[in-house]
Amino acid sequence: MEEHPQLLPLLTVATGPMRGVGFRLRHEPLVIGRDPAVDIVVHDPHLSRRHAEVRLTGDGVSLVDLGSTNGTWVNELRTTAVVRLADGDVIRIGRTELRFFDPGLARTDPVGLSLGLPRQERRTTLVLPVPAGPTPGQVASTPAVAP
C-alpha cells in the first residue's frame, strides 16, 4: 500500500472549522487531539490535547479514546474500549465529526478521491411532453366569466 497511498484509509473532517480536511492513515499509531505535537491536529476547543488514537494494522483500523474529557463517539455510541472501524463510520470528538473511508472495503465514496479511470456512461435522453398550446394564427380561448 505504501506505493499507492490513495489506497490507505482516510479520515475526513465532516463538521467544524476544518471541514473537508482529510488525513491519510499510516501503519504507525496516530494520536488525534488539539495539541500541536500530536499526529492529527484538530482545531476544536472541546477536544483534549491527546484525545484518541487510531491504528492501522493488518486486521483493519481501530480507534481508542485516550481518557479524553468529552469522550469519543463512533456512530453515536460512546466508546470505552478499542473499537474496530468500518467503512462509513462517523467518529465524533468534541464538536467535530470525522468520516472514516477505507478504499479496500469501500461502501462509501469520499468526495474527490479517484481510484481508477472514470467510467464512461451513456444516459438516454428522454423527450419530455410539451403541453399543447395555440398554433400560430389561432386565438386562445378564455374561460367565460358569469355576470
Coordinates of C-alpha atoms in Angstrom, one line a residue:
M1 CA 0.0 0.0 0.0
E2 CA 2.9 2.3 0.5
E3 CA 3.4 2.6 -3.2
H4 CA -0.3 3.5 -3.6
P5 CA -1.1 6.0 -0.8
Q6 CA -4.5 6.7 -2.2
L7 CA -5.4 3.1 -1.1
L8 CA -4.7 3.9 2.6
P9 CA -7.7 4.5 4.8
L10 CA -8.8 8.2 5.2
L11 CA -10.3 10.3 8.0
T12 CA -12.2 13.3 6.6
V13 CA -13.4 16.2 8.8
A14 CA -17.2 16.4 8.1
T15 CA -18.1 19.2 10.5
G16 CA -16.4 22.1 12.3
P17 CA -13.9 24.8 11.2
M18 CA -11.7 22.2 9.4
R19 CA -14.5 20.7 7.3
G20 CA -13.2 19.0 4.2
V21 CA -9.6 18.3 5.5
G22 CA -8.5 14.7 5.1
F23 CA -5.9 12.7 6.9
R24 CA -4.4 9.5 5.4
L25 CA -3.7 6.8 8.0
R26 CA -0.3 5.2 8.2
H27 CA 0.9 2.0 9.7
E28 CA 2.1 3.6 12.9
P29 CA -0.4 4.7 15.5
L30 CA -1.7 8.3 15.1
V31 CA -2.8 10.5 18.0
I32 CA -5.7 12.8 17.4
G33 CA -6.1 16.0 19.5
R34 CA -5.7 19.7 19.7
D35 CA -2.1 19.7 20.9
P36 CA 0.2 20.9 18.1
A37 CA 2.6 18.0 18.9
V38 CA 0.0 15.2 18.0
D39 CA -0.1 13.5 14.6
I40 CA -3.6 14.7 13.6
V41 CA -4.3 18.2 15.0
V42 CA -8.0 19.2 15.0
H43 CA -8.7 22.8 15.9
D44 CA -11.7 22.2 18.3
P45 CA -11.5 23.6 21.9
H46 CA -13.8 20.7 23.0
L47 CA -11.0 18.2 22.3
S48 CA -8.5 17.0 24.8
R49 CA -4.8 17.7 23.9
R50 CA -4.4 13.9 23.3
H51 CA -7.9 12.8 22.6
A52 CA -7.9 9.5 20.7
E53 CA -5.6 7.2 18.8
V54 CA -6.2 5.4 15.5
R55 CA -4.2 2.4 14.5
L56 CA -3.9 0.7 11.1
T57 CA -2.9 -2.9 11.3
G58 CA -3.1 -5.9 9.0
D59 CA -6.5 -6.7 10.6
G60 CA -8.0 -3.3 9.9
V61 CA -8.3 0.1 11.6
S62 CA -9.1 0.6 15.3
L63 CA -9.8 3.6 17.4
V64 CA -9.3 4.1 21.2
D65 CA -10.1 7.0 23.4
L66 CA -7.1 8.2 25.4
G67 CA -9.1 9.2 28.5
S68 CA -10.5 12.4 27.0
T69 CA -12.7 14.7 29.0
N70 CA -15.7 14.8 26.5
G71 CA -15.3 11.2 25.2
T72 CA -15.0 9.7 21.7
W73 CA -18.2 8.5 19.9
V74 CA -18.5 6.1 17.0
N75 CA -21.9 6.1 15.2
E76 CA -23.5 7.9 18.2
L77 CA -22.2 5.3 20.7
R78 CA -19.6 6.4 23.3
T79 CA -16.5 4.2 23.1
T80 CA -14.9 2.9 26.3
A81 CA -12.6 0.3 24.7
V82 CA -10.8 -0.3 21.4
V83 CA -13.3 0.0 18.5
R84 CA -12.8 -1.6 15.1
L85 CA -13.7 0.9 12.4
A86 CA -15.8 0.0 9.3
D87 CA -16.1 2.0 6.1
G88 CA -18.6 4.8 6.5
D89 CA -18.3 5.1 10.3
V90 CA -18.8 8.5 11.8
I91 CA -16.4 9.5 14.7
R92 CA -17.3 12.4 16.9
I93 CA -14.7 14.0 19.1
G94 CA -15.6 17.3 20.8
R95 CA -17.9 19.1 18.3
T96 CA -16.1 17.7 15.3
E97 CA -17.2 14.8 13.2
L98 CA -14.8 12.7 11.2
R99 CA -15.9 10.2 8.5
F100 CA -13.8 7.0 8.0
F101 CA -13.3 5.8 4.5
D102 CA -11.4 2.6 3.7
P103 CA -10.9 2.1 -0.1
G104 CA -10.1 -1.6 0.4
L105 CA -13.6 -2.2 1.8
A106 CA -15.4 0.8 0.3
R107 CA -19.1 1.1 0.6
T108 CA -18.9 4.9 0.6
D109 CA -17.3 7.3 -1.8
P110 CA -15.4 10.3 -0.4
V111 CA -15.6 13.5 -2.4
G112 CA -12.6 13.9 -4.8
L113 CA -11.0 10.5 -4.5
S114 CA -10.4 8.7 -7.8
L115 CA -9.2 5.2 -7.6
G116 CA -9.3 4.4 -11.3
L117 CA -10.3 5.5 -14.7
P118 CA -13.6 7.4 -14.9
R119 CA -16.5 5.4 -16.1
Q120 CA -17.9 6.4 -19.4
E121 CA -21.7 6.1 -19.0
R122 CA -24.2 6.8 -21.7
R123 CA -27.5 8.0 -20.5
T124 CA -30.6 8.0 -22.7
T125 CA -32.1 11.5 -23.1
L126 CA -35.8 11.3 -22.7
V127 CA -38.1 13.7 -24.7
L128 CA -40.4 15.4 -22.3
P129 CA -44.0 16.1 -23.5
V130 CA -44.8 19.7 -24.4
P131 CA -48.2 21.0 -23.4
A132 CA -50.3 21.8 -26.5
G133 CA -50.8 25.5 -26.9
P134 CA -52.4 27.6 -29.6
T135 CA -50.9 27.3 -33.0
P136 CA -49.9 30.4 -34.9
G137 CA -52.9 32.4 -36.1
Q138 CA -55.2 30.6 -33.6
V139 CA -56.8 32.6 -30.8
A140 CA -56.5 31.2 -27.3
S141 CA -59.8 30.8 -25.7
T142 CA -60.5 32.4 -22.3
P143 CA -63.0 31.0 -19.8
A144 CA -66.3 32.8 -19.7
V145 CA -67.0 34.8 -16.6
A146 CA -70.5 34.7 -15.2
P147 CA -72.2 38.1 -14.7

